[in-house]
mmCIF file of C-alpha atoms in Angstrom:
data_model
loop_
_atom_site.group_PDB
_atom_site.id
_atom_site.type_symbol
_atom_site.label_atom_id
_atom_site.label_comp_id
_atom_site.label_asym_id
_atom_site.label_seq_id
_atom_site.Cartn_x
_atom_site.Cartn_y
_atom_site.Cartn_z
ATOM 1 C CA MET I 1 -7.119 14.439 28.397
ATOM 2 C CA THR I 2 -6.826 17.949 29.793
ATOM 3 C CA GLN I 3 -6.190 20.919 27.548
ATOM 4 C CA ALA I 4 -2.570 21.090 28.768
ATOM 5 C CA ASN I 5 -2.067 17.410 27.983
ATOM 6 C CA ASP I 6 -3.658 17.951 24.560
ATOM 7 C CA HIS I 7 -1.108 20.685 23.830
ATOM 8 C CA ASP I 8 1.793 18.526 25.018
ATOM 9 C CA THR I 9 0.635 15.583 22.924
ATOM 10 C CA MET I 10 0.210 17.762 19.827
ATOM 11 C CA GLU I 11 3.737 19.119 20.243
ATOM 12 C CA SER I 12 4.988 15.560 20.720
ATOM 13 C CA VAL I 13 3.412 14.222 17.526
ATOM 14 C CA VAL I 14 4.553 17.200 15.401
ATOM 15 C CA THR I 15 8.093 16.923 16.781
ATOM 16 C CA LEU I 16 8.141 13.198 16.120
ATOM 17 C CA LEU I 17 6.827 13.647 12.571
ATOM 18 C CA SER I 18 9.447 16.334 11.902
ATOM 19 C CA ASP I 19 12.203 14.006 13.083
ATOM 20 C CA LEU I 20 10.888 11.198 10.850
ATOM 21 C CA ILE I 21 10.689 13.450 7.777
ATOM 22 C CA ALA I 22 14.311 14.529 8.332
ATOM 23 C CA ILE I 23 15.513 10.917 7.969
ATOM 24 C CA ASP I 24 16.081 9.711 4.413
ATOM 25 C CA SER I 25 14.291 6.358 4.209
ATOM 26 C CA SER I 26 13.768 6.232 0.447
ATOM 27 C CA ASN I 27 13.404 2.728 -0.926
ATOM 28 C CA PRO I 28 16.503 1.366 -2.740
ATOM 29 C CA ASP I 29 14.377 -0.988 -4.816
ATOM 30 C CA LEU I 30 12.835 2.102 -6.394
ATOM 31 C CA VAL I 31 16.049 4.114 -6.694
ATOM 32 C CA PRO I 32 19.275 2.076 -6.446
ATOM 33 C CA GLY I 33 21.648 3.559 -3.913
ATOM 34 C CA SER I 34 18.932 4.950 -1.650
ATOM 35 C CA PRO I 35 19.568 4.267 2.048
ATOM 36 C CA GLY I 36 16.462 2.273 2.918
ATOM 37 C CA GLU I 37 15.072 1.895 6.426
ATOM 38 C CA THR I 38 18.092 1.310 8.705
ATOM 39 C CA GLU I 39 18.377 4.815 10.159
ATOM 40 C CA ILE I 40 14.656 5.343 10.652
ATOM 41 C CA ALA I 41 14.295 1.847 12.160
ATOM 42 C CA ASP I 42 17.033 2.738 14.657
ATOM 43 C CA TYR I 43 15.245 5.968 15.516
ATOM 44 C CA VAL I 44 11.782 4.463 16.116
ATOM 45 C CA SER I 45 13.346 1.619 18.113
ATOM 46 C CA ARG I 46 15.028 4.073 20.492
ATOM 47 C CA TRP I 47 11.877 6.189 20.771
ATOM 48 C CA LEU I 48 9.672 3.215 21.632
ATOM 49 C CA ASP I 49 12.245 1.508 23.847
ATOM 50 C CA ARG I 50 12.373 4.625 26.052
ATOM 51 C CA ARG I 51 8.613 4.275 26.474
ATOM 52 C CA GLY I 52 8.758 0.698 27.671
ATOM 53 C CA PHE I 53 7.924 -1.275 24.503
ATOM 54 C CA ASP I 54 9.476 -4.664 23.797
ATOM 55 C CA ILE I 55 11.440 -4.196 20.579
ATOM 56 C CA HIS I 56 11.813 -6.887 17.905
ATOM 57 C CA ARG I 57 13.954 -6.182 14.853
ATOM 58 C CA LEU I 58 13.228 -8.287 11.762
ATOM 59 C CA GLU I 59 15.856 -8.117 9.049
ATOM 60 C CA THR I 60 15.864 -11.162 6.813
ATOM 61 C CA ARG I 61 17.199 -8.908 4.077
ATOM 62 C CA PRO I 62 20.236 -7.006 5.423
ATOM 63 C CA GLY I 63 19.720 -3.272 5.456
ATOM 64 C CA ARG I 64 15.921 -3.521 5.168
ATOM 65 C CA PRO I 65 14.727 -3.816 8.787
ATOM 66 C CA SER I 66 11.176 -3.811 10.108
ATOM 67 C CA ILE I 67 10.427 -3.096 13.770
ATOM 68 C CA VAL I 68 7.729 -4.748 15.868
ATOM 69 C CA ALA I 69 7.197 -2.985 19.208
ATOM 70 C CA ILE I 70 4.842 -4.473 21.776
ATOM 71 C CA ALA I 71 3.273 -3.047 24.929
ATOM 72 C CA ARG I 72 2.112 -6.173 26.755
ATOM 73 C CA GLY I 73 -1.338 -6.131 28.299
ATOM 74 C CA THR I 74 -2.328 -7.527 31.663
ATOM 75 C CA GLY I 75 -4.184 -10.387 29.950
ATOM 76 C CA GLY I 76 -7.697 -11.265 28.861
ATOM 77 C CA GLY I 77 -8.071 -8.435 26.337
ATOM 78 C CA ARG I 78 -7.949 -8.148 22.563
ATOM 79 C CA SER I 79 -4.678 -7.398 20.804
ATOM 80 C CA LEU I 80 -4.426 -4.648 18.180
ATOM 81 C CA MET I 81 -1.712 -4.137 15.559
ATOM 82 C CA LEU I 82 -1.037 -0.668 14.182
ATOM 83 C CA ASN I 83 0.791 -1.009 10.873
ATOM 84 C CA GLY I 84 2.743 1.644 8.979
ATOM 85 C CA HIS I 85 5.641 1.700 6.539
ATOM 86 C CA LEU I 86 9.026 3.275 7.164
ATOM 87 C CA ASP I 87 10.071 3.686 3.535
ATOM 88 C CA THR I 88 9.277 6.505 1.134
ATOM 89 C CA VAL I 89 9.553 6.964 -2.592
ATOM 90 C CA ALA I 90 12.525 8.793 -4.143
ATOM 91 C CA LEU I 91 13.731 12.219 -3.022
ATOM 92 C CA ASN I 92 14.760 13.364 -6.495
ATOM 93 C CA GLY I 93 12.215 15.589 -8.192
ATOM 94 C CA TYR I 94 10.985 17.054 -4.908
ATOM 95 C CA GLU I 95 10.671 20.845 -4.963
ATOM 96 C CA GLY I 96 12.950 22.209 -2.257
ATOM 97 C CA ASP I 97 14.675 20.155 0.428
ATOM 98 C CA PRO I 98 12.670 16.919 0.847
ATOM 99 C CA LEU I 99 14.294 16.225 4.236
ATOM 100 C CA LEU I 100 13.533 19.651 5.716
ATOM 101 C CA PRO I 101 10.158 19.569 7.510
ATOM 102 C CA VAL I 102 8.387 22.891 7.010
ATOM 103 C CA VAL I 103 5.288 23.944 8.979
ATOM 104 C CA LYS I 104 3.279 26.502 7.017
ATOM 105 C CA ASP I 105 -0.382 27.522 6.767
ATOM 106 C CA GLY I 106 -1.578 24.669 8.947
ATOM 107 C CA ASN I 107 0.320 21.961 7.066
ATOM 108 C CA ILE I 108 3.634 20.169 7.422
ATOM 109 C CA TYR I 109 5.690 19.635 4.268
ATOM 110 C CA GLY I 110 8.431 17.164 3.340
ATOM 111 C CA ARG I 111 8.932 13.814 1.646
ATOM 112 C CA GLY I 112 6.836 11.257 3.499
ATOM 113 C CA ALA I 113 4.775 13.866 5.363
ATOM 114 C CA PHE I 114 1.617 12.432 3.804
ATOM 115 C CA ASP I 115 2.733 8.962 2.707
ATOM 116 C CA MET I 116 3.070 7.993 5.466
ATOM 117 C CA LYS I 117 5.265 9.337 8.223
ATOM 118 C CA SER I 118 2.281 11.274 9.559
ATOM 119 C CA GLY I 119 0.589 7.923 10.153
ATOM 120 C CA LEU I 120 3.721 6.557 11.822
ATOM 121 C CA ALA I 121 3.906 9.513 14.205
ATOM 122 C CA ALA I 122 0.189 9.356 15.048
ATOM 123 C CA MET I 123 0.199 5.627 15.782
ATOM 124 C CA MET I 124 3.415 5.769 17.807
ATOM 125 C CA VAL I 125 2.130 8.593 20.023
ATOM 126 C CA ALA I 126 -1.295 6.942 20.353
ATOM 127 C CA ALA I 127 0.210 3.585 21.332
ATOM 128 C CA ALA I 128 2.619 5.183 23.793
ATOM 129 C CA THR I 129 -0.218 7.144 25.387
ATOM 130 C CA VAL I 130 -2.375 4.059 25.963
ATOM 131 C CA ALA I 131 0.634 1.974 27.037
ATOM 132 C CA ASN I 132 0.885 4.197 30.108
ATOM 133 C CA ASP I 133 -2.644 3.187 31.135
ATOM 134 C CA SER I 134 -3.971 -0.178 32.234
ATOM 135 C CA HIS I 135 -4.832 -2.286 29.189
ATOM 136 C CA ARG I 136 -5.573 -5.998 29.001
ATOM 137 C CA GLY I 137 -4.759 -6.632 25.340
ATOM 138 C CA ASP I 138 -1.352 -6.315 23.695
ATOM 139 C CA ILE I 139 -0.655 -3.151 21.674
ATOM 140 C CA ILE I 140 1.518 -4.048 18.698
ATOM 141 C CA LEU I 141 3.257 -1.575 16.412
ATOM 142 C CA ALA I 142 4.456 -2.974 13.085
ATOM 143 C CA LEU I 143 6.763 -0.402 11.485
ATOM 144 C CA VAL I 144 7.627 -2.082 8.236
ATOM 145 C CA ALA I 145 10.095 -1.864 5.381
ATOM 146 C CA ASP I 146 9.473 -1.940 1.649
ATOM 147 C CA GLU I 147 5.765 -1.157 1.356
ATOM 148 C CA GLU I 148 6.452 1.095 -1.626
ATOM 149 C CA TYR I 149 7.876 -1.775 -3.691
ATOM 150 C CA ALA I 150 6.976 -5.337 -2.661
ATOM 151 C CA SER I 151 5.591 -5.148 0.914
ATOM 152 C CA ALA I 152 8.358 -7.460 2.098
ATOM 153 C CA GLY I 153 8.218 -5.910 5.576
ATOM 154 C CA THR I 154 4.592 -6.735 6.365
ATOM 155 C CA LYS I 155 5.047 -10.215 4.874
ATOM 156 C CA GLU I 156 8.014 -10.790 7.200
ATOM 157 C CA VAL I 157 6.110 -9.461 10.233
ATOM 158 C CA LEU I 158 3.124 -11.730 9.568
ATOM 159 C CA ARG I 159 5.342 -14.807 9.527
ATOM 160 C CA GLN I 160 6.006 -14.216 13.247
ATOM 161 C CA PHE I 161 3.270 -11.992 14.683
ATOM 162 C CA SER I 162 -0.509 -11.762 14.618
ATOM 163 C CA ALA I 163 -3.292 -9.834 16.363
ATOM 164 C CA ASP I 164 -7.038 -9.831 16.883
ATOM 165 C CA ALA I 165 -7.364 -6.798 14.586
ATOM 166 C CA ALA I 166 -5.253 -4.204 12.800
ATOM 167 C CA ILE I 167 -5.291 -0.623 11.565
ATOM 168 C CA VAL I 168 -3.054 0.474 8.697
ATOM 169 C CA SER I 169 -2.454 4.198 9.156
ATOM 170 C CA GLU I 170 -1.993 5.120 5.496
ATOM 171 C CA PRO I 171 -3.522 8.518 4.614
ATOM 172 C CA SER I 172 -7.290 8.326 4.109
ATOM 173 C CA TYR I 173 -8.449 11.948 4.550
ATOM 174 C CA LEU I 174 -9.983 11.116 7.961
ATOM 175 C CA GLU I 175 -12.275 8.584 6.290
ATOM 176 C CA VAL I 176 -12.421 4.898 7.213
ATOM 177 C CA THR I 177 -11.275 2.684 4.344
ATOM 178 C CA ILE I 178 -12.876 -0.775 4.415
ATOM 179 C CA ALA I 179 -12.174 -1.978 0.857
ATOM 180 C CA HIS I 180 -9.626 -1.648 -1.912
ATOM 181 C CA LYS I 181 -8.864 -3.085 -5.319
ATOM 182 C CA GLY I 182 -6.370 -5.804 -6.086
ATOM 183 C CA PHE I 183 -3.998 -6.096 -9.013
ATOM 184 C CA VAL I 184 -2.463 -8.709 -11.288
ATOM 185 C CA TRP I 185 0.498 -8.170 -13.630
ATOM 186 C CA PHE I 186 0.817 -10.348 -16.712
ATOM 187 C CA GLU I 187 3.299 -10.716 -19.525
ATOM 188 C CA VAL I 188 2.118 -11.911 -22.936
ATOM 189 C CA THR I 189 4.779 -12.947 -25.434
ATOM 190 C CA VAL I 190 3.832 -13.433 -29.074
ATOM 191 C CA GLU I 191 6.285 -15.437 -31.189
ATOM 192 C CA GLY I 192 7.050 -14.669 -34.826
ATOM 193 C CA LYS I 193 9.866 -15.683 -37.136
ATOM 194 C CA ALA I 194 12.840 -13.486 -37.883
ATOM 195 C CA SER I 195 13.892 -12.871 -41.461
ATOM 196 C CA HIS I 196 15.262 -10.114 -43.625
ATOM 197 C CA GLY I 197 12.675 -7.491 -44.508
ATOM 198 C CA SER I 198 13.022 -8.426 -48.169
ATOM 199 C CA ARG I 199 11.852 -11.989 -47.501
ATOM 200 C CA PRO I 200 8.222 -11.891 -46.399
ATOM 201 C CA ASP I 201 7.948 -15.483 -47.505
ATOM 202 C CA LEU I 202 10.254 -16.473 -44.616
ATOM 203 C CA GLY I 203 9.252 -14.030 -41.883
ATOM 204 C CA VAL I 204 6.348 -13.923 -39.407
ATOM 205 C CA ASP I 205 5.708 -10.464 -37.950
ATOM 206 C CA ALA I 206 5.289 -10.898 -34.172
ATOM 207 C CA ILE I 207 4.305 -7.248 -33.711
ATOM 208 C CA ALA I 208 1.494 -7.454 -36.247
ATOM 209 C CA LYS I 209 0.290 -10.689 -34.654
ATOM 210 C CA THR I 210 0.280 -8.943 -31.274
ATOM 211 C CA GLY I 211 -2.096 -6.359 -32.698
ATOM 212 C CA ARG I 212 -4.812 -8.986 -32.943
ATOM 213 C CA PHE I 213 -4.424 -9.732 -29.237
ATOM 214 C CA LEU I 214 -4.528 -6.000 -28.397
ATOM 215 C CA VAL I 215 -7.846 -5.670 -30.226
ATOM 216 C CA GLY I 216 -9.247 -8.396 -27.971
ATOM 217 C CA LEU I 217 -7.754 -6.676 -24.942
ATOM 218 C CA ASP I 218 -9.483 -3.426 -25.833
ATOM 219 C CA ARG I 219 -12.754 -5.300 -26.154
ATOM 220 C CA LEU I 220 -12.256 -6.832 -22.693
ATOM 221 C CA SER I 221 -11.490 -3.405 -21.251
ATOM 222 C CA LYS I 222 -14.815 -2.064 -22.516
ATOM 223 C CA GLN I 223 -16.670 -5.119 -21.218
ATOM 224 C CA LEU I 224 -15.203 -4.629 -17.746
ATOM 225 C CA ALA I 225 -16.144 -0.940 -17.725
ATOM 226 C CA ALA I 226 -19.743 -1.817 -18.585
ATOM 227 C CA GLY I 227 -20.024 -4.843 -16.308
ATOM 228 C CA TYR I 228 -20.252 -5.621 -12.601
ATOM 229 C CA GLY I 229 -19.483 -2.707 -10.302
ATOM 230 C CA HIS I 230 -18.574 -2.954 -6.632
ATOM 231 C CA PRO I 231 -20.619 -0.446 -4.563
ATOM 232 C CA MET I 232 -17.478 1.266 -3.218
ATOM 233 C CA LEU I 233 -14.809 0.423 -5.765
ATOM 234 C CA GLY I 234 -16.612 0.501 -9.081
ATOM 235 C CA ASN I 235 -15.402 -1.724 -11.910
ATOM 236 C CA GLY I 236 -12.292 -3.732 -12.562
ATOM 237 C CA SER I 237 -10.043 -2.644 -15.419
ATOM 238 C CA ILE I 238 -7.205 -3.784 -17.642
ATOM 239 C CA HIS I 239 -4.602 -1.965 -19.710
ATOM 240 C CA ALA I 240 -1.437 -2.621 -21.671
ATOM 241 C CA SER I 241 1.391 -0.944 -19.762
ATOM 242 C CA LEU I 242 4.521 -1.792 -21.776
ATOM 243 C CA ILE I 243 5.280 -3.232 -25.204
ATOM 244 C CA SER I 244 8.554 -4.239 -26.806
ATOM 245 C CA GLY I 245 9.517 -6.085 -29.948
ATOM 246 C CA GLY I 246 11.750 -6.153 -32.968
ATOM 247 C CA GLU I 247 15.452 -5.615 -33.537
ATOM 248 C CA GLU I 248 15.824 -3.276 -36.519
ATOM 249 C CA LEU I 249 13.896 -1.679 -39.358
ATOM 250 C CA SER I 250 15.043 -4.166 -41.985
ATOM 251 C CA SER I 251 14.008 -7.334 -40.142
ATOM 252 C CA TYR I 252 10.805 -9.161 -39.344
ATOM 253 C CA PRO I 253 10.400 -9.179 -35.525
ATOM 254 C CA ALA I 254 10.716 -12.638 -33.983
ATOM 255 C CA ARG I 255 9.049 -11.691 -30.712
ATOM 256 C CA CYS I 256 6.784 -9.073 -29.171
ATOM 257 C CA THR I 257 6.101 -8.801 -25.448
ATOM 258 C CA VAL I 258 3.232 -6.910 -23.825
ATOM 259 C CA SER I 259 3.086 -6.240 -20.074
ATOM 260 C CA LEU I 260 -0.428 -5.853 -18.688
ATOM 261 C CA GLU I 261 -2.041 -4.683 -15.473
ATOM 262 C CA ARG I 262 -5.457 -5.940 -14.377
ATOM 263 C CA ARG I 263 -7.084 -4.095 -11.456
ATOM 264 C CA THR I 264 -9.572 -6.349 -9.670
ATOM 265 C CA VAL I 265 -12.546 -5.803 -7.356
ATOM 266 C CA PRO I 266 -13.905 -8.263 -4.771
ATOM 267 C CA GLY I 267 -15.252 -11.300 -6.603
ATOM 268 C CA GLU I 268 -12.421 -11.150 -9.161
ATOM 269 C CA THR I 269 -9.185 -13.078 -8.568
ATOM 270 C CA PRO I 270 -5.827 -13.563 -10.287
ATOM 271 C CA GLU I 271 -7.201 -16.853 -11.598
ATOM 272 C CA THR I 272 -10.322 -15.311 -13.143
ATOM 273 C CA ALA I 273 -8.209 -12.531 -14.659
ATOM 274 C CA GLU I 274 -5.840 -15.066 -16.204
ATOM 275 C CA ALA I 275 -8.780 -17.018 -17.620
ATOM 276 C CA GLU I 276 -10.004 -13.848 -19.374
ATOM 277 C CA LEU I 277 -6.664 -13.424 -21.131
ATOM 278 C CA ARG I 278 -6.412 -17.079 -22.070
ATOM 279 C CA THR I 279 -9.833 -16.845 -23.699
ATOM 280 C CA ILE I 280 -8.697 -13.914 -25.866
ATOM 281 C CA LEU I 281 -5.444 -15.643 -26.817
ATOM 282 C CA ALA I 282 -7.214 -18.915 -27.654
ATOM 283 C CA GLU I 283 -9.721 -17.096 -29.872
ATOM 284 C CA VAL I 284 -6.925 -15.386 -31.812
ATOM 285 C CA ALA I 285 -5.035 -18.673 -32.164
ATOM 286 C CA GLU I 286 -8.157 -20.377 -33.492
ATOM 287 C CA GLU I 287 -8.543 -17.716 -36.178
ATOM 288 C CA ASP I 288 -4.839 -17.545 -37.040
ATOM 289 C CA PRO I 289 -2.852 -20.824 -37.138
ATOM 290 C CA ASP I 290 0.432 -18.849 -37.201
ATOM 291 C CA PHE I 291 -0.361 -17.196 -33.867
ATOM 292 C CA SER I 292 1.985 -18.566 -31.180
ATOM 293 C CA TYR I 293 2.050 -17.109 -27.658
ATOM 294 C CA GLY I 294 3.032 -17.483 -24.021
ATOM 295 C CA LEU I 295 1.287 -16.047 -20.948
ATOM 296 C CA ARG I 296 3.001 -15.488 -17.592
ATOM 297 C CA ARG I 297 1.527 -14.155 -14.355
ATOM 298 C CA VAL I 298 4.211 -11.873 -12.928
ATOM 299 C CA GLN I 299 2.837 -10.617 -9.604
ATOM 300 C CA SER I 300 -0.483 -10.086 -7.874
ATOM 301 C CA GLY I 301 -2.116 -8.605 -4.802
ATOM 302 C CA ASN I 302 -5.566 -9.633 -3.648
ATOM 303 C CA THR I 303 -8.537 -7.362 -3.115
ATOM 304 C CA PHE I 304 -9.464 -6.296 0.418
ATOM 305 C CA GLU I 305 -12.865 -5.857 2.020
ATOM 306 C CA THR I 306 -13.980 -5.889 5.641
ATOM 307 C CA GLN I 307 -17.457 -5.851 7.116
ATOM 308 C CA LEU I 308 -19.017 -2.979 9.031
ATOM 309 C CA ASP I 309 -19.898 -5.181 12.000
ATOM 310 C CA GLN I 310 -16.266 -6.049 12.748
ATOM 311 C CA PRO I 311 -15.388 -4.804 16.270
ATOM 312 C CA ILE I 312 -12.355 -2.864 15.012
ATOM 313 C CA VAL I 313 -14.475 -1.018 12.455
ATOM 314 C CA GLN I 314 -17.077 -0.127 15.076
ATOM 315 C CA ALA I 315 -14.410 0.944 17.582
ATOM 316 C CA THR I 316 -12.796 3.244 15.018
ATOM 317 C CA LEU I 317 -16.094 4.744 13.855
ATOM 318 C CA ASN I 318 -17.179 5.369 17.449
ATOM 319 C CA ALA I 319 -13.861 7.023 18.312
ATOM 320 C CA ALA I 320 -13.988 9.156 15.170
ATOM 321 C CA GLU I 321 -17.492 10.370 15.989
ATOM 322 C CA ARG I 322 -16.435 11.356 19.509
ATOM 323 C CA VAL I 323 -13.365 13.237 18.312
ATOM 324 C CA LEU I 324 -14.772 14.818 15.148
ATOM 325 C CA GLY I 325 -18.278 15.451 16.439
ATOM 326 C CA ARG I 326 -19.712 13.781 13.340
ATOM 327 C CA SER I 327 -19.859 10.396 11.680
ATOM 328 C CA ALA I 328 -16.760 9.453 9.715
ATOM 329 C CA SER I 329 -17.277 8.635 6.055
ATOM 330 C CA LEU I 330 -16.531 5.189 4.680
ATOM 331 C CA ARG I 331 -14.422 4.825 1.549
ATOM 332 C CA GLY I 332 -12.865 2.342 -0.821
ATOM 333 C CA GLU I 333 -9.472 2.832 -2.439
ATOM 334 C CA PRO I 334 -8.540 2.104 -6.057
ATOM 335 C CA PHE I 335 -4.964 1.223 -5.053
ATOM 336 C CA TRP I 336 -3.559 -1.806 -3.225
ATOM 337 C CA THR I 337 -2.340 -1.724 0.412
ATOM 338 C CA ASP I 338 -0.954 -4.016 3.089
ATOM 339 C CA CYS I 339 -4.540 -4.409 4.378
ATOM 340 C CA ALA I 340 -4.854 -7.252 1.880
ATOM 341 C CA LEU I 341 -1.949 -9.127 3.484
ATOM 342 C CA LEU I 342 -3.402 -8.713 6.973
ATOM 343 C CA SER I 343 -6.831 -9.817 5.813
ATOM 344 C CA GLU I 344 -5.359 -12.896 4.110
ATOM 345 C CA ARG I 345 -3.942 -13.923 7.496
ATOM 346 C CA GLY I 346 -7.412 -13.689 9.048
ATOM 347 C CA ILE I 347 -6.779 -10.369 10.822
ATOM 348 C CA PRO I 348 -9.779 -8.000 10.535
ATOM 349 C CA CYS I 349 -8.425 -4.600 9.568
ATOM 350 C CA LEU I 350 -9.090 -1.192 8.080
ATOM 351 C CA LEU I 351 -7.126 1.782 6.812
ATOM 352 C CA PHE I 352 -7.318 5.172 8.517
ATOM 353 C CA GLY I 353 -5.067 8.213 8.341
ATOM 354 C CA VAL I 354 -4.516 11.901 7.761
ATOM 355 C CA ASP I 355 -5.651 14.491 5.254
ATOM 356 C CA GLY I 356 -3.179 16.143 2.904
ATOM 357 C CA GLY I 357 -1.732 15.392 -0.502
ATOM 358 C CA GLY I 358 1.260 15.047 -2.773
ATOM 359 C CA ALA I 359 2.059 11.356 -2.350
ATOM 360 C CA HIS I 360 4.904 10.540 -4.791
ATOM 361 C CA ALA I 361 4.682 14.154 -6.049
ATOM 362 C CA PRO I 362 7.076 17.163 -6.154
ATOM 363 C CA THR I 363 5.391 18.700 -3.085
ATOM 364 C CA GLU I 364 3.985 16.599 -0.220
ATOM 365 C CA TRP I 365 2.106 17.718 2.864
ATOM 366 C CA ALA I 366 -0.173 16.662 5.704
ATOM 367 C CA SER I 367 -2.736 18.762 7.509
ATOM 368 C CA LEU I 368 -1.744 19.379 11.140
ATOM 369 C CA ASP I 369 -5.386 19.449 12.249
ATOM 370 C CA SER I 370 -5.923 16.016 10.722
ATOM 371 C CA LEU I 371 -2.680 14.748 12.271
ATOM 372 C CA TRP I 372 -3.998 15.726 15.661
ATOM 373 C CA ASP I 373 -7.428 14.233 14.975
ATOM 374 C CA VAL I 374 -5.924 10.925 13.778
ATOM 375 C CA THR I 375 -3.688 10.754 16.855
ATOM 376 C CA ARG I 376 -6.667 11.242 19.172
ATOM 377 C CA ILE I 377 -8.894 8.814 17.243
ATOM 378 C CA LEU I 378 -6.203 6.126 17.232
ATOM 379 C CA THR I 379 -5.618 6.699 20.955
ATOM 380 C CA GLU I 380 -9.288 6.203 21.761
ATOM 381 C CA THR I 381 -9.595 3.233 19.424
ATOM 382 C CA VAL I 382 -6.602 1.461 20.955
ATOM 383 C CA ARG I 383 -7.826 2.193 24.468
ATOM 384 C CA ASP I 384 -11.347 0.891 23.767
ATOM 385 C CA PHE I 385 -10.304 -2.161 21.763
ATOM 386 C CA CYS I 386 -7.515 -3.380 24.061
ATOM 387 C CA ARG I 387 -9.027 -2.821 27.477
#
């Protein structure tokens, strides 16, 4: 691109990002009454339709649309999906006006600036730029709902669309993310027997019984910290997140419930994590015949890992080196992303996005230099992979 075209493209991506920040797309599953993705889905649909993309609106759940926009190739090339989420976390608690994009000191501020409307703007401009050229493979934009809660948008997209590879443009500080942890949520319920506090002969204290399980849980936590470590992600972990039990001070509690989170690394699965807990519970039950329990797996997300020799990884690394003038770093993330869903469907993928900070925080920003770099790197990656 010429210097004039570079300037025009930079203005285009900053303008687009500003428009996206100004739209309230906070997730109603996080804060009831929030508007969700309808308005921002309408906006990106119009923007991409004007640039010749075929627009598909997926809305199994009314008011929670995802948009798939496709620039068809001439044939015989590889298809690439660029994935990004339309929703943000809540606006309340943000310092200042969360819907007013502010450019200051080389950054752009506003709710979603970092997580992840910067990625949306970069991938939309990159795809539109390459769509104007000759390309053999299809360029697919998946602009999805609900990533911040249950990833329903990407799940809905993958029921109808696929690609030869994918890039999720979540923020990654201009580093190429090729692995992340998974998670499993469990609920352990320990049963006691209610009675008046004056009748210990009739009551069984479910909270006290739960303490024996928590001792075993602490032991497991230490074992995980000292055990197998993934080269990028480190060790798996487990912690008790919530606990509830009892009715009143003068009664023996009939039930105590503990909610747990297990963070997993490649090689660990929801099934292996459940087996760990069942071992602890069985050991307590063997020692204490009055120990009665139930274990329920609530929700899980698998780990993600891709190999360096995947063509999409090499295409992204090569583009990054050309744009940045240096080799891009590789990273693993401790949190879960939609990369896991894409990988489960057999789509090689990675995560790559801007520098900045403040995700889910009172102040959120993205670096404009990194926004420009990500836009250029995505443009070159799409062009190389799809032609």
